[in-house]
PDB file of C-alpha atoms in Angstrom:
ATOM      1  CA  UNK A   1       9.615   0.236 -11.897  1.00  0.00           C
ATOM      2  CA  UNK A   2      10.791   0.878 -15.425  1.00  0.00           C
ATOM      3  CA  UNK A   3      14.437   0.427 -14.370  1.00  0.00           C
ATOM      4  CA  UNK A   4      13.659  -2.767 -12.444  1.00  0.00           C
ATOM      5  CA  UNK A   5      11.715  -4.251 -15.355  1.00  0.00           C
ATOM      6  CA  UNK A   6      14.476  -3.309 -17.801  1.00  0.00           C
ATOM      7  CA  UNK A   7      17.042  -5.093 -15.616  1.00  0.00           C
ATOM      8  CA  UNK A   8      14.774  -8.096 -15.219  1.00  0.00           C
ATOM      9  CA  UNK A   9      14.244  -8.286 -18.976  1.00  0.00           C
ATOM     10  CA  UNK A  10      17.995  -8.110 -19.662  1.00  0.00           C
ATOM     11  CA  UNK A  11      19.126 -10.494 -16.925  1.00  0.00           C
ATOM     12  CA  UNK A  12      16.432 -13.198 -16.953  1.00  0.00           C
ATOM     13  CA  UNK A  13      17.320 -16.396 -18.771  1.00  0.00           C
ATOM     14  CA  UNK A  14      13.838 -17.860 -18.514  1.00  0.00           C
ATOM     15  CA  UNK A  15      12.048 -17.017 -21.767  1.00  0.00           C
ATOM     16  CA  UNK A  16       8.580 -16.770 -20.204  1.00  0.00           C
ATOM     17  CA  UNK A  17       9.814 -14.422 -17.449  1.00  0.00           C
ATOM     18  CA  UNK A  18      11.680 -12.324 -19.993  1.00  0.00           C
ATOM     19  CA  UNK A  19       8.546 -12.072 -22.156  1.00  0.00           C
ATOM     20  CA  UNK A  20       6.483 -11.046 -19.125  1.00  0.00           C
ATOM     21  CA  UNK A  21       9.048  -8.386 -18.199  1.00  0.00           C
ATOM     22  CA  UNK A  22       9.074  -7.165 -21.794  1.00  0.00           C
ATOM     23  CA  UNK A  23       5.264  -6.989 -21.936  1.00  0.00           C
ATOM     24  CA  UNK A  24       5.141  -5.289 -18.536  1.00  0.00           C
ATOM     25  CA  UNK A  25       7.694  -2.716 -19.659  1.00  0.00           C
ATOM     26  CA  UNK A  26       5.908  -2.032 -22.953  1.00  0.00           C
ATOM     27  CA  UNK A  27       2.502  -1.687 -21.279  1.00  0.00           C
ATOM     28  CA  UNK A  28       3.954   0.478 -18.523  1.00  0.00           C
ATOM     29  CA  UNK A  29       5.280   2.895 -21.139  1.00  0.00           C
ATOM     30  CA  UNK A  30       1.895   2.824 -22.877  1.00  0.00           C
ATOM     31  CA  UNK A  31      -0.120   3.483 -19.692  1.00  0.00           C
ATOM     32  CA  UNK A  32       2.334   5.546 -17.645  1.00  0.00           C
ATOM     33  CA  UNK A  33       0.567   8.862 -18.174  1.00  0.00           C
ATOM     34  CA  UNK A  34      -2.794   7.389 -17.159  1.00  0.00           C
ATOM     35  CA  UNK A  35      -1.290   5.782 -14.036  1.00  0.00           C
ATOM     36  CA  UNK A  36       0.459   8.987 -13.000  1.00  0.00           C
ATOM     37  CA  UNK A  37      -2.711  11.017 -13.533  1.00  0.00           C
ATOM     38  CA  UNK A  38      -5.077   8.605 -11.773  1.00  0.00           C
ATOM     39  CA  UNK A  39      -2.980   7.755  -8.707  1.00  0.00           C
ATOM     40  CA  UNK A  40      -3.272  11.070  -6.796  1.00  0.00           C
ATOM     41  CA  UNK A  41      -7.043  11.120  -7.281  1.00  0.00           C
ATOM     42  CA  UNK A  42      -7.412   7.508  -6.131  1.00  0.00           C
ATOM     43  CA  UNK A  43      -5.267   8.282  -3.100  1.00  0.00           C
ATOM     44  CA  UNK A  44      -7.366  11.325  -2.198  1.00  0.00           C
ATOM     45  CA  UNK A  45     -10.553   9.257  -2.478  1.00  0.00           C
ATOM     46  CA  UNK A  46      -9.128   6.649  -0.108  1.00  0.00           C
ATOM     47  CA  UNK A  47      -7.951   9.346   2.321  1.00  0.00           C
ATOM     48  CA  UNK A  48     -11.479  10.803   2.264  1.00  0.00           C
ATOM     49  CA  UNK A  49     -13.018   7.419   3.153  1.00  0.00           C
ATOM     50  CA  UNK A  50     -11.289   7.506   6.520  1.00  0.00           C
ATOM     51  CA  UNK A  51     -10.733   4.443   8.680  1.00  0.00           C
ATOM     52  CA  UNK A  52     -14.260   3.149   8.098  1.00  0.00           C
ATOM     53  CA  UNK A  53     -13.606   2.952   4.359  1.00  0.00           C
ATOM     54  CA  UNK A  54     -10.912   0.350   4.755  1.00  0.00           C
ATOM     55  CA  UNK A  55     -12.023  -3.022   3.508  1.00  0.00           C
ATOM     56  CA  UNK A  56      -9.758  -4.976   5.834  1.00  0.00           C
ATOM     57  CA  UNK A  57     -11.087  -6.753   8.879  1.00  0.00           C
ATOM     58  CA  UNK A  58      -9.574  -6.011  12.250  1.00  0.00           C
ATOM     59  CA  UNK A  59      -9.437  -9.694  13.156  1.00  0.00           C
ATOM     60  CA  UNK A  60      -7.094 -10.533  10.276  1.00  0.00           C
ATOM     61  CA  UNK A  61      -4.201  -8.173   9.476  1.00  0.00           C
ATOM     62  CA  UNK A  62      -3.969  -9.457   5.888  1.00  0.00           C
ATOM     63  CA  UNK A  63      -7.528  -8.366   5.157  1.00  0.00           C
ATOM     64  CA  UNK A  64      -8.406 -11.805   3.844  1.00  0.00           C
ATOM     65  CA  UNK A  65     -11.445 -13.688   5.048  1.00  0.00           C
ATOM     66  CA  UNK A  66     -10.626 -17.250   4.134  1.00  0.00           C
ATOM     67  CA  UNK A  67     -14.161 -18.344   4.925  1.00  0.00           C
ATOM     68  CA  UNK A  68     -15.442 -16.342   1.968  1.00  0.00           C
ATOM     69  CA  UNK A  69     -12.825 -17.324  -0.627  1.00  0.00           C
ATOM     70  CA  UNK A  70     -15.197 -19.740  -2.330  1.00  0.00           C
ATOM     71  CA  UNK A  71     -17.594 -16.847  -2.992  1.00  0.00           C
ATOM     72  CA  UNK A  72     -15.144 -14.759  -5.033  1.00  0.00           C
ATOM     73  CA  UNK A  73     -13.540 -15.294  -8.390  1.00  0.00           C
ATOM     74  CA  UNK A  74      -9.853 -15.914  -9.034  1.00  0.00           C
ATOM     75  CA  UNK A  75      -9.183 -12.285  -9.985  1.00  0.00           C
ATOM     76  CA  UNK A  76     -10.512 -11.069  -6.641  1.00  0.00           C
ATOM     77  CA  UNK A  77      -8.454 -13.642  -4.757  1.00  0.00           C
ATOM     78  CA  UNK A  78      -5.332 -12.655  -6.703  1.00  0.00           C
ATOM     79  CA  UNK A  79      -5.983  -8.967  -6.039  1.00  0.00           C
ATOM     80  CA  UNK A  80      -6.359  -9.667  -2.314  1.00  0.00           C
ATOM     81  CA  UNK A  81      -3.135 -11.705  -2.267  1.00  0.00           C
ATOM     82  CA  UNK A  82      -1.318  -8.857  -4.066  1.00  0.00           C
ATOM     83  CA  UNK A  83      -2.688  -6.356  -1.552  1.00  0.00           C
ATOM     84  CA  UNK A  84      -1.613  -8.515   1.371  1.00  0.00           C
ATOM     85  CA  UNK A  85       1.918  -9.004   0.002  1.00  0.00           C
ATOM     86  CA  UNK A  86       2.294  -5.317  -0.730  1.00  0.00           C
ATOM     87  CA  UNK A  87       1.100  -4.394   2.765  1.00  0.00           C
ATOM     88  CA  UNK A  88       3.590  -6.772   4.342  1.00  0.00           C
ATOM     89  CA  UNK A  89       6.481  -5.359   2.301  1.00  0.00           C
ATOM     90  CA  UNK A  90       5.487  -1.759   2.981  1.00  0.00           C
ATOM     91  CA  UNK A  91       4.940  -2.342   6.705  1.00  0.00           C
ATOM     92  CA  UNK A  92       8.310  -4.047   6.992  1.00  0.00           C
ATOM     93  CA  UNK A  93      10.117  -1.166   5.282  1.00  0.00           C
ATOM     94  CA  UNK A  94       8.245   1.618   7.054  1.00  0.00           C
ATOM     95  CA  UNK A  95       7.938   0.145  10.540  1.00  0.00           C
ATOM     96  CA  UNK A  96      10.210   2.545  12.453  1.00  0.00           C
ATOM     97  CA  UNK A  97       9.197   5.743  10.676  1.00  0.00           C
ATOM     98  CA  UNK A  98       5.512   4.771  10.684  1.00  0.00           C
ATOM     99  CA  UNK A  99       5.544   4.116  14.441  1.00  0.00           C
ATOM    100  CA  UNK A 100       6.778   7.652  15.065  1.00  0.00           C
ATOM    101  CA  UNK A 101       4.356   9.168  12.564  1.00  0.00           C
ATOM    102  CA  UNK A 102       1.389   7.289  14.057  1.00  0.00           C
ATOM    103  CA  UNK A 103       2.083   8.891  17.448  1.00  0.00           C
ATOM    104  CA  UNK A 104       2.288  12.351  15.918  1.00  0.00           C
ATOM    105  CA  UNK A 105      -0.772  11.987  13.675  1.00  0.00           C
ATOM    106  CA  UNK A 106      -2.855  10.630  16.566  1.00  0.00           C
ATOM    107  CA  UNK A 107      -1.777  13.616  18.677  1.00  0.00           C
ATOM    108  CA  UNK A 108      -2.627  16.040  15.866  1.00  0.00           C
ATOM    109  CA  UNK A 109      -6.072  14.439  15.667  1.00  0.00           C
ATOM    110  CA  UNK A 110      -6.569  15.058  19.399  1.00  0.00           C
ATOM    111  CA  UNK A 111      -6.493  11.392  20.360  1.00  0.00           C
ATOM    112  CA  UNK A 112      -5.280  10.286  23.788  1.00  0.00           C
ATOM    113  CA  UNK A 113      -3.422   7.244  22.492  1.00  0.00           C
ATOM    114  CA  UNK A 114      -2.066   6.034  19.180  1.00  0.00           C
ATOM    115  CA  UNK A 115      -4.689   4.659  16.834  1.00  0.00           C
ATOM    116  CA  UNK A 116      -2.783   3.568  13.707  1.00  0.00           C
ATOM    117  CA  UNK A 117      -5.987   2.820  11.788  1.00  0.00           C
ATOM    118  CA  UNK A 118      -6.896   6.532  12.020  1.00  0.00           C
ATOM    119  CA  UNK A 119      -3.679   7.599  10.256  1.00  0.00           C
ATOM    120  CA  UNK A 120      -4.683   8.455   6.680  1.00  0.00           C
ATOM    121  CA  UNK A 121      -1.030   8.137   5.636  1.00  0.00           C
ATOM    122  CA  UNK A 122      -0.772   4.451   6.550  1.00  0.00           C
ATOM    123  CA  UNK A 123       0.818   2.259   3.852  1.00  0.00           C
ATOM    124  CA  UNK A 124      -2.406   0.348   3.253  1.00  0.00           C
ATOM    125  CA  UNK A 125      -4.018   3.452   1.745  1.00  0.00           C
ATOM    126  CA  UNK A 126      -1.184   4.054  -0.703  1.00  0.00           C
ATOM    127  CA  UNK A 127      -1.209   0.409  -1.731  1.00  0.00           C
ATOM    128  CA  UNK A 128      -4.988   0.282  -2.145  1.00  0.00           C
ATOM    129  CA  UNK A 129      -4.829   3.369  -4.355  1.00  0.00           C
ATOM    130  CA  UNK A 130      -2.041   1.822  -6.419  1.00  0.00           C
ATOM    131  CA  UNK A 131      -3.915  -1.438  -6.788  1.00  0.00           C
ATOM    132  CA  UNK A 132      -7.110   0.407  -7.760  1.00  0.00           C
ATOM    133  CA  UNK A 133      -5.355   2.399 -10.475  1.00  0.00           C
ATOM    134  CA  UNK A 134      -3.574  -0.640 -11.870  1.00  0.00           C
ATOM    135  CA  UNK A 135      -6.799  -2.659 -11.890  1.00  0.00           C
ATOM    136  CA  UNK A 136      -8.593   0.098 -13.810  1.00  0.00           C
ATOM    137  CA  UNK A 137      -5.940  -0.060 -16.559  1.00  0.00           C
ATOM    138  CA  UNK A 138      -7.022  -3.658 -17.260  1.00  0.00           C
ATOM    139  CA  UNK A 139      -3.727  -5.275 -18.215  1.00  0.00           C
ATOM    140  CA  UNK A 140      -3.144  -9.047 -18.175  1.00  0.00           C
ATOM    141  CA  UNK A 141      -2.754 -10.510 -14.690  1.00  0.00           C
ATOM    142  CA  UNK A 142       0.915 -11.463 -15.208  1.00  0.00           C
ATOM    143  CA  UNK A 143       1.710  -7.855 -16.154  1.00  0.00           C
ATOM    144  CA  UNK A 144      -0.249  -6.516 -13.176  1.00  0.00           C
ATOM    145  CA  UNK A 145       1.665  -8.894 -10.902  1.00  0.00           C
ATOM    146  CA  UNK A 146       5.002  -7.771 -12.356  1.00  0.00           C
ATOM    147  CA  UNK A 147       4.077  -4.118 -11.863  1.00  0.00           C
ATOM    148  CA  UNK A 148       2.873  -4.679  -8.304  1.00  0.00           C
ATOM    149  CA  UNK A 149       5.975  -6.689  -7.396  1.00  0.00           C
ATOM    150  CA  UNK A 150       8.270  -3.813  -8.303  1.00  0.00           C
ATOM    151  CA  UNK A 151       5.963  -0.970  -7.296  1.00  0.00           C
ATOM    152  CA  UNK A 152       5.305  -2.342  -3.807  1.00  0.00           C
ATOM    153  CA  UNK A 153       9.036  -2.556  -3.093  1.00  0.00           C
ATOM    154  CA  UNK A 154       9.633   0.953  -4.377  1.00  0.00           C
ATOM    155  CA  UNK A 155       6.571   2.362  -2.632  1.00  0.00           C
ATOM    156  CA  UNK A 156       7.746   1.079   0.747  1.00  0.00           C
ATOM    157  CA  UNK A 157      11.104   2.783   0.301  1.00  0.00           C
ATOM    158  CA  UNK A 158       9.461   6.028  -0.842  1.00  0.00           C
ATOM    159  CA  UNK A 159       7.089   6.048   2.098  1.00  0.00           C
ATOM    160  CA  UNK A 160       9.969   5.946   4.602  1.00  0.00           C
ATOM    161  CA  UNK A 161      11.230   9.323   3.384  1.00  0.00           C
ATOM    162  CA  UNK A 162       7.717  10.751   3.195  1.00  0.00           C
ATOM    163  CA  UNK A 163       6.957   9.604   6.732  1.00  0.00           C
ATOM    164  CA  UNK A 164      10.165  11.104   8.058  1.00  0.00           C
ATOM    165  CA  UNK A 165       9.383  14.451   6.387  1.00  0.00           C
ATOM    166  CA  UNK A 166       5.790  14.418   7.667  1.00  0.00           C
ATOM    167  CA  UNK A 167       6.938  13.602  11.215  1.00  0.00           C
ATOM    168  CA  UNK A 168       9.493  16.404  11.089  1.00  0.00           C
ATOM    169  CA  UNK A 169       6.870  18.880   9.864  1.00  0.00           C
ATOM    170  CA  UNK A 170       4.486  17.900  12.665  1.00  0.00           C
ATOM    171  CA  UNK A 171       7.228  18.267  15.286  1.00  0.00           C
ATOM    172  CA  UNK A 172       8.176  21.675  13.846  1.00  0.00           C
ATOM    173  CA  UNK A 173       4.553  22.724  14.349  1.00  0.00           C
ATOM    174  CA  UNK A 174       4.734  21.780  18.004  1.00  0.00           C
ATOM    175  CA  UNK A 175       2.926  18.446  17.889  1.00  0.00           C
ATOM    176  CA  UNK A 176       4.020  16.103  20.678  1.00  0.00           C
ATOM    177  CA  UNK A 177       3.356  12.414  20.027  1.00  0.00           C
ATOM    178  CA  UNK A 178       0.935  10.420  22.126  1.00  0.00           C
ATOM    179  CA  UNK A 179       1.904   6.957  23.249  1.00  0.00           C
ATOM    180  CA  UNK A 180       0.665   3.526  22.530  1.00  0.00           C
ATOM    181  CA  UNK A 181      -1.603   2.421  25.326  1.00  0.00           C
ATOM    182  CA  UNK A 182      -4.338   0.073  26.294  1.00  0.00           C
ATOM    183  CA  UNK A 183      -7.782   1.197  25.279  1.00  0.00           C
ATOM    184  CA  UNK A 184     -10.300   1.531  28.103  1.00  0.00           C
ATOM    185  CA  UNK A 185     -12.685  -1.388  28.379  1.00  0.00           C
ATOM    186  CA  UNK A 186     -16.446  -0.816  28.127  1.00  0.00           C
ATOM    187  CA  UNK A 187     -16.768  -1.405  31.888  1.00  0.00           C
ATOM    188  CA  UNK A 188     -14.835   1.787  32.569  1.00  0.00           C
ATOM    189  CA  UNK A 189     -11.594   0.205  33.779  1.00  0.00           C
ATOM    190  CA  UNK A 190      -8.511   0.299  31.634  1.00  0.00           C
ATOM    191  CA  UNK A 191      -6.042  -2.552  31.411  1.00  0.00           C
TER     192      UNK A 191
END
């Protein structure tokens, strides 16, 4: 993120964008130690919540409930938009490796079919932890947006390697992936 912001600051001709990149870089240096210290703990807390702790709704993959937008303030809306963008970027980058890992994690959990929402390593959890830590630092919204823009791109790329290593470790321990399938219906028949 530091490298990306440094490049942005040096290459941007727009004065306002350059000032934002400069502020984001300065504040990142100022708060780096706190971010690095807080992130693993935030991630562990989110892992411990399990699938029920996720604040997203199953009906909408972005996690946004547009019917309730009038009931929240602008900061909450902006945070939800950031989360949605980051999830889209991370899912796009991790799609292939995450698909494999989901099958292995579901098998390790003793499930009969893949249930991606039960995978504690899903990108959403990493992004939520990142967003939580950045929000707690309380920097101006334009700085937070600049950080999230660069961090979400980098996080997606980092997760690909992590997912590949985790999948390899599970296979080395004899885990065989389960497949994606249709969940049985309440009437007892499966589709």
